[in-house]
XYZ file of C-alpha atoms in Angstrom:
427
model
C 7.876 -17.601 -3.033
C 7.715 -15.532 -6.235
C 7.045 -18.786 -8.163
C 4.240 -19.527 -5.719
C 2.419 -16.227 -6.358
C 3.210 -16.366 -10.111
C 1.475 -19.816 -10.294
C -1.573 -18.399 -8.484
C -1.926 -15.469 -10.839
C -2.636 -17.633 -13.783
C -5.540 -19.359 -11.977
C -7.318 -16.233 -10.740
C -10.136 -14.520 -12.536
C -10.535 -11.681 -10.137
C -13.953 -10.156 -9.542
C -14.001 -6.496 -8.566
C -14.792 -5.786 -4.862
C -16.569 -2.566 -5.706
C -17.105 0.140 -8.321
C -13.954 1.449 -9.799
C -11.664 -1.204 -8.475
C -10.880 -2.967 -11.760
C -8.064 -1.237 -13.561
C -8.885 -1.805 -17.199
C -7.868 0.427 -20.062
C -11.010 2.488 -19.763
C -10.847 3.578 -16.173
C -7.239 3.107 -15.104
C -6.659 6.890 -15.032
C -9.262 7.192 -12.200
C -6.612 5.906 -9.803
C -4.018 8.559 -8.909
C -0.970 6.693 -10.232
C 1.936 7.952 -12.246
C 1.987 5.492 -15.052
C -0.785 7.450 -16.638
C -0.333 11.063 -17.717
C -1.716 13.659 -15.354
C -5.077 15.174 -16.217
C -5.130 18.032 -18.737
C -6.235 21.449 -17.475
C -9.661 21.274 -19.144
C -10.438 17.669 -18.410
C -13.725 17.022 -16.511
C -12.982 16.410 -12.783
C -13.620 13.222 -10.788
C -13.915 12.261 -7.173
C -13.483 15.049 -4.648
C -13.381 17.702 -7.361
C -16.869 16.772 -8.581
C -18.235 16.685 -5.103
C -16.871 20.106 -4.213
C -18.216 21.654 -7.399
C -21.604 19.888 -7.158
C -22.054 20.980 -3.549
C -21.344 24.598 -4.417
C -23.686 24.602 -7.451
C -26.511 22.866 -5.434
C -26.169 25.455 -2.632
C -26.677 28.272 -5.181
C -29.609 26.525 -6.877
C -31.345 26.037 -3.569
C -31.027 29.722 -2.782
C -32.670 30.524 -6.135
C -35.490 27.953 -5.695
C -36.529 29.664 -2.471
C -37.841 32.798 -4.325
C -41.553 33.416 -5.012
C -42.854 31.783 -8.269
C -44.051 34.948 -9.940
C -41.024 36.991 -9.301
C -39.447 36.726 -12.849
C -42.435 37.038 -15.111
C -41.445 40.371 -16.629
C -38.783 40.743 -19.278
C -36.301 42.446 -16.947
C -36.737 39.614 -14.496
C -35.976 36.993 -17.126
C -32.832 38.864 -18.183
C -31.735 38.906 -14.561
C -32.316 35.160 -14.353
C -30.136 34.531 -17.520
C -27.391 36.739 -16.170
C -27.529 35.020 -12.775
C -27.463 31.492 -14.435
C -24.325 32.547 -16.363
C -22.748 33.735 -13.165
C -23.665 30.398 -11.518
C -22.069 28.459 -14.334
C -18.893 30.588 -14.142
C -18.757 30.201 -10.332
C -19.257 26.493 -10.586
C -16.430 26.178 -13.109
C -14.199 28.129 -10.762
C -15.071 25.643 -7.991
C -14.164 22.784 -10.268
C -10.841 24.360 -11.291
C -9.964 25.170 -7.651
C -10.769 21.586 -6.566
C -8.807 20.222 -9.438
C -5.734 22.323 -8.634
C -5.918 21.263 -5.016
C -6.171 17.616 -5.802
C -3.377 17.569 -8.393
C -0.616 17.932 -5.743
C -2.234 15.851 -3.024
C -0.222 12.843 -1.954
C -2.353 9.768 -1.336
C -1.433 6.269 -0.176
C -2.038 3.374 -2.543
C -1.183 -0.356 -2.371
C -0.846 -2.975 -5.095
C -2.038 -6.561 -4.889
C 0.626 -9.036 -6.110
C -1.976 -11.426 -7.516
C -4.385 -9.169 -9.265
C -2.156 -6.104 -9.821
C -5.036 -3.924 -8.532
C -4.351 -0.629 -6.920
C -6.123 -0.202 -3.537
C -6.627 2.463 -0.944
C -5.605 1.793 2.608
C -9.129 0.940 3.872
C -9.754 -1.509 0.910
C -6.743 -3.797 1.506
C -8.228 -6.323 3.926
C -11.554 -6.839 2.050
C -9.727 -7.077 -1.273
C -7.343 -9.806 0.012
C -10.195 -11.800 1.448
C -12.184 -11.607 -1.859
C -9.113 -12.750 -3.808
C -8.418 -15.728 -1.571
C -12.164 -16.626 -1.544
C -12.251 -16.468 -5.313
C -9.205 -18.730 -5.477
C -10.999 -21.326 -3.399
C -13.147 -22.204 -6.358
C -10.198 -22.940 -8.722
C -7.323 -23.993 -6.354
C -8.667 -24.802 -2.848
C -5.301 -26.062 -1.617
C -3.550 -22.783 -2.335
C -6.452 -20.831 -1.025
C -6.272 -22.720 2.306
C -2.559 -22.189 2.536
C -2.993 -18.513 1.953
C -5.698 -18.360 4.591
C -3.454 -19.967 7.156
C -0.522 -17.607 6.476
C -2.515 -14.423 5.892
C -5.522 -14.486 8.236
C -3.685 -15.589 11.347
C -1.521 -12.614 12.493
C 0.402 -14.384 15.219
C 3.470 -15.584 13.258
C 4.604 -17.911 16.032
C 1.309 -19.654 16.108
C 1.403 -20.039 12.363
C 4.973 -21.498 12.466
C 4.100 -24.040 15.197
C 0.851 -24.945 13.596
C 2.262 -25.515 10.048
C 5.160 -27.530 11.438
C 2.701 -29.745 13.329
C 0.632 -30.297 10.219
C 3.861 -31.174 8.338
C 4.598 -33.822 11.012
C 1.241 -35.420 10.496
C 1.824 -35.596 6.724
C 5.429 -36.751 6.992
C 4.299 -39.672 9.167
C 1.991 -40.761 6.404
C 4.607 -40.292 3.670
C 7.383 -42.079 5.634
C 5.196 -44.940 6.896
C 2.633 -45.631 4.199
C 1.940 -49.061 5.592
C 0.912 -47.781 9.008
C -2.844 -47.204 8.937
C -2.840 -45.418 12.232
C -1.230 -42.352 10.656
C -4.077 -42.003 8.175
C -6.456 -40.881 10.982
C -6.168 -37.668 12.968
C -8.315 -37.259 16.012
C -9.798 -33.736 16.072
C -10.096 -33.722 19.914
C -6.376 -34.476 20.265
C -4.858 -31.846 22.595
C -1.955 -31.034 20.215
C -4.331 -30.756 17.264
C -6.659 -28.427 19.170
C -3.987 -26.171 20.565
C -1.718 -25.916 17.496
C -3.916 -26.539 14.451
C -7.635 -25.978 15.069
C -6.827 -22.532 16.339
C -5.592 -21.526 12.903
C -8.124 -20.115 10.478
C -7.917 -22.167 7.202
C -6.360 -25.316 8.763
C -9.470 -27.486 8.347
C -9.917 -26.273 4.783
C -6.319 -27.296 4.075
C -6.846 -30.893 5.284
C -10.079 -31.213 3.305
C -8.409 -29.730 0.171
C -5.538 -32.278 0.175
C -7.815 -35.276 0.445
C -8.776 -35.745 4.111
C -12.447 -36.427 4.935
C -14.155 -35.511 8.217
C -15.731 -38.697 9.687
C -17.371 -39.622 12.924
C -16.108 -42.984 14.227
C -18.181 -44.844 16.879
C -16.401 -46.661 19.687
C -17.700 -48.809 22.494
C -18.684 -45.936 24.830
C -18.395 -42.836 22.697
C -17.930 -41.434 19.219
C -15.025 -39.340 17.998
C -14.512 -37.021 15.008
C -11.467 -37.682 12.863
C -9.817 -36.439 9.677
C -9.295 -39.567 7.629
C -7.146 -39.578 4.462
C -9.225 -40.621 1.503
C -8.301 -43.528 -0.744
C -7.466 -41.391 -3.702
C -4.970 -39.355 -1.728
C -3.372 -42.476 -0.335
C -2.397 -43.503 -3.811
C -0.518 -40.222 -4.589
C 1.960 -39.600 -1.723
C 4.086 -37.418 -4.007
C 1.247 -34.883 -4.194
C 0.899 -34.961 -0.486
C 4.619 -34.205 -0.189
C 4.172 -31.267 -2.588
C 1.294 -29.823 -0.438
C 3.479 -30.197 2.654
C 6.304 -28.320 1.063
C 3.986 -25.569 -0.190
C 2.527 -25.137 3.259
C 5.948 -24.692 4.910
C 7.369 -22.339 2.266
C 4.325 -20.060 1.861
C 4.208 -16.451 3.007
C 1.287 -14.213 3.882
C -0.459 -12.495 0.892
C 0.382 -8.821 1.459
C -0.263 -5.829 -0.765
C 2.822 -3.662 -1.436
C 3.085 0.054 -1.060
C 2.872 1.692 -4.467
C 5.752 4.197 -4.959
C 3.617 6.292 -7.291
C 6.644 7.566 -9.186
C 5.929 11.091 -10.524
C 8.118 13.458 -12.486
C 7.629 17.215 -12.109
C 8.886 20.294 -13.937
C 11.209 22.631 -11.994
C 8.985 24.498 -9.481
C 9.317 26.837 -6.564
C 6.551 24.657 -4.962
C 8.874 21.692 -4.637
C 9.166 21.922 -0.879
C 5.372 22.249 -0.400
C 3.481 18.996 0.292
C -0.248 18.235 0.637
C -0.607 15.131 2.716
C -3.719 13.079 3.437
C -4.557 11.782 6.899
C -3.233 8.320 5.884
C 0.332 9.619 6.518
C -0.378 9.993 10.249
C -1.328 7.863 13.193
C -3.338 10.718 14.632
C -6.593 12.432 13.640
C -6.503 15.960 12.171
C -7.646 17.489 15.525
C -5.061 15.482 17.469
C -2.347 16.633 15.016
C -3.281 20.326 15.547
C -3.246 19.853 19.337
C 0.088 18.135 19.188
C 1.522 20.963 17.168
C 0.255 23.574 19.632
C 1.577 21.562 22.654
C 4.918 21.049 21.004
C 5.298 24.806 20.324
C 4.504 25.532 23.965
C 6.949 22.914 25.225
C 9.712 24.239 22.951
C 9.191 27.790 24.109
C 9.035 26.732 27.744
C 12.017 24.388 27.727
C 14.279 25.852 25.077
C 16.920 26.928 27.627
C 16.621 23.834 29.818
C 16.787 20.850 27.470
C 20.084 19.179 26.527
C 20.828 18.020 23.012
C 20.100 14.364 23.907
C 16.683 15.382 25.389
C 15.841 17.269 22.161
C 16.894 14.289 20.034
C 14.744 11.934 22.054
C 11.735 14.249 21.717
C 12.230 14.462 18.007
C 12.246 10.738 17.693
C 9.007 10.429 19.628
C 7.486 12.977 17.276
C 8.623 11.097 14.230
C 7.039 7.814 15.389
C 3.642 9.444 14.759
C 3.999 9.021 10.982
C 3.297 5.889 8.989
C 4.458 7.003 5.555
C 6.571 9.716 3.892
C 6.605 11.356 0.489
C 10.056 12.256 -0.820
C 11.049 14.514 -3.656
C 14.454 14.553 -5.143
C 15.629 17.665 -7.044
C 17.856 16.647 -9.998
C 20.717 18.730 -11.505
C 18.566 19.643 -14.562
C 15.780 20.869 -12.319
C 13.310 18.002 -12.654
C 11.883 16.589 -9.510
C 11.351 12.890 -8.771
C 8.644 11.928 -6.279
C 7.981 8.619 -4.454
C 6.095 7.369 -1.421
C 7.768 5.128 1.186
C 7.044 3.594 4.598
C 8.461 5.827 7.246
C 10.516 2.948 8.606
C 12.026 1.851 5.285
C 15.800 1.979 5.040
C 17.669 4.674 3.174
C 18.886 1.984 0.743
C 15.270 1.744 -0.571
C 15.475 5.442 -1.433
C 18.733 5.054 -3.226
C 17.378 2.079 -5.190
C 14.300 4.073 -6.137
C 16.379 6.902 -7.532
C 18.904 4.710 -9.341
C 16.089 2.923 -11.215
C 15.148 6.207 -12.863
C 18.674 7.297 -13.983
C 20.094 6.982 -17.483
C 23.580 6.394 -16.163
C 22.541 4.124 -13.327
C 26.073 2.840 -12.921
C 27.525 6.173 -11.756
C 27.775 6.802 -8.006
C 25.729 9.729 -6.635
C 24.888 11.529 -3.448
C 21.673 12.676 -1.837
C 21.620 15.779 0.285
C 19.063 16.145 3.061
C 17.070 19.426 3.434
C 19.777 20.731 5.793
C 22.428 20.265 3.142
C 24.269 17.372 4.750
C 24.869 14.064 2.857
C 22.631 11.120 3.537
C 25.198 8.368 4.081
C 23.990 5.470 6.307
C 21.904 3.327 3.879
C 20.986 1.041 6.739
C 19.353 3.817 8.731
C 15.634 4.268 8.418
C 13.932 7.318 6.825
C 12.381 8.173 10.214
C 15.766 8.060 11.909
C 17.130 10.505 9.290
C 14.266 12.896 9.858
C 12.796 12.474 6.377
C 9.148 12.165 7.531
C 6.372 12.884 6.716
C 7.867 14.639 3.699
C 11.236 15.998 2.544
C 12.877 17.612 -0.468
C 16.384 16.162 -1.159
C 18.984 17.216 -3.653
C 20.636 14.881 -6.139
C 24.356 15.291 -6.876
C 26.764 13.136 -8.878
C 29.875 12.005 -7.000
C 32.340 14.861 -7.876
C 35.502 12.783 -8.113
C 33.983 10.111 -10.341
C 32.267 12.690 -12.555
C 35.582 14.480 -13.071
C 37.202 11.256 -14.332
C 34.163 10.518 -16.640
C 34.083 13.990 -18.140
C 37.904 13.973 -18.627
C 37.397 10.807 -20.731
C 34.726 12.427 -22.827
C 31.815 10.547 -21.330
C 28.516 11.534 -19.748
C 26.997 13.554 -22.570
C 23.344 13.092 -21.536
C 21.140 16.162 -21.552
C 18.828 14.808 -18.839
C 19.674 12.798 -15.731
C 16.529 10.587 -15.845
C 15.543 8.065 -18.552
C 14.066 9.561 -21.783
C 10.771 7.566 -21.393
C 10.053 9.312 -18.101
C 10.238 12.699 -19.666
C 7.019 12.068 -21.578
C 5.216 11.838 -18.140
C 6.382 15.131 -16.717
C 3.765 17.051 -14.800
C 3.360 20.590 -13.547
C 3.522 20.829 -9.782
C 0.579 22.941 -8.583
């Protein structure tokens, strides 16, 4: 499957789906990702910070504009205006600084497209994927049609049955090239209608591989057919290749961006600012749920069994889609990454190991309660590590004793040296 996507990458010249979507060298830092260094303290703000500051400044300007025109004609009045303008500028800068500080620690959800390498927000995913596939239609219509079938049709069972039925039609032609009856497919055929026509992209696939839509007249009626063109008949090997590609393809899906970040030691490590993307509920619903949960806990604290409490906790956890996890390292640095709430613990261990200098040494992760996280097949939500958690990294004590006894493990930092150049202040 990787080869399939790699082959498509070389054919795509992606067009941006909107302002700011193209991640070139000039504007890549506009996306909150960790491969770029965090904004310096005096750097002009963007996004929400600009909006907050501009709104505050506009409100003050409007209050000034409401005064009578002749009010500041005298010298004292002009001095007052100058002083007030300076105060406005200082206040606006404070608004900017406040907005910047608030946004620097906010955890957002981003996704990466495997074909264009673009970073996308949650609401941009579907439109971006459709634009990419549509653009591919101009250069590689067969691959585009295959991606449409596997990506646009959400019912995986229907896709499976449909692609297998298409493969049967093609295999009949490949296995019996002398039989002309296999070169025509009646569109009104019940099997074709129920298993193939219902799939978005299926007709485009037939046309892309050399079939032509024709109306054939009979004695009493006329029927629509897909008929294999003469050029396609001469190259059955290509037809076999299209059949194999159709059966082996997977949906084009964006992947969750881990957004690896490295922070200096901070007492704010356990404080998380999460956006609404982390939740299945609206902000008001979340507040109501919290109030209701507090009331239930106070009312039923003496009546619930341990099993009842655990079931209720599991129900609460299912309200979260994603989780942001921080790992406190022995040297004080803090790793941060974003995960699906239902990913396995093994994904967390892999994430941490990829950042270590001595990635061959066994290590442990301690949950916020101090107990070891052991079951790598359990999900993050099952372990209570949602919607955020601060874990502690610890080398395996027995192995480290042997390593140090042998004179090894002289590294100053746990993480790779190249990551230290990207360390940020956690505000």
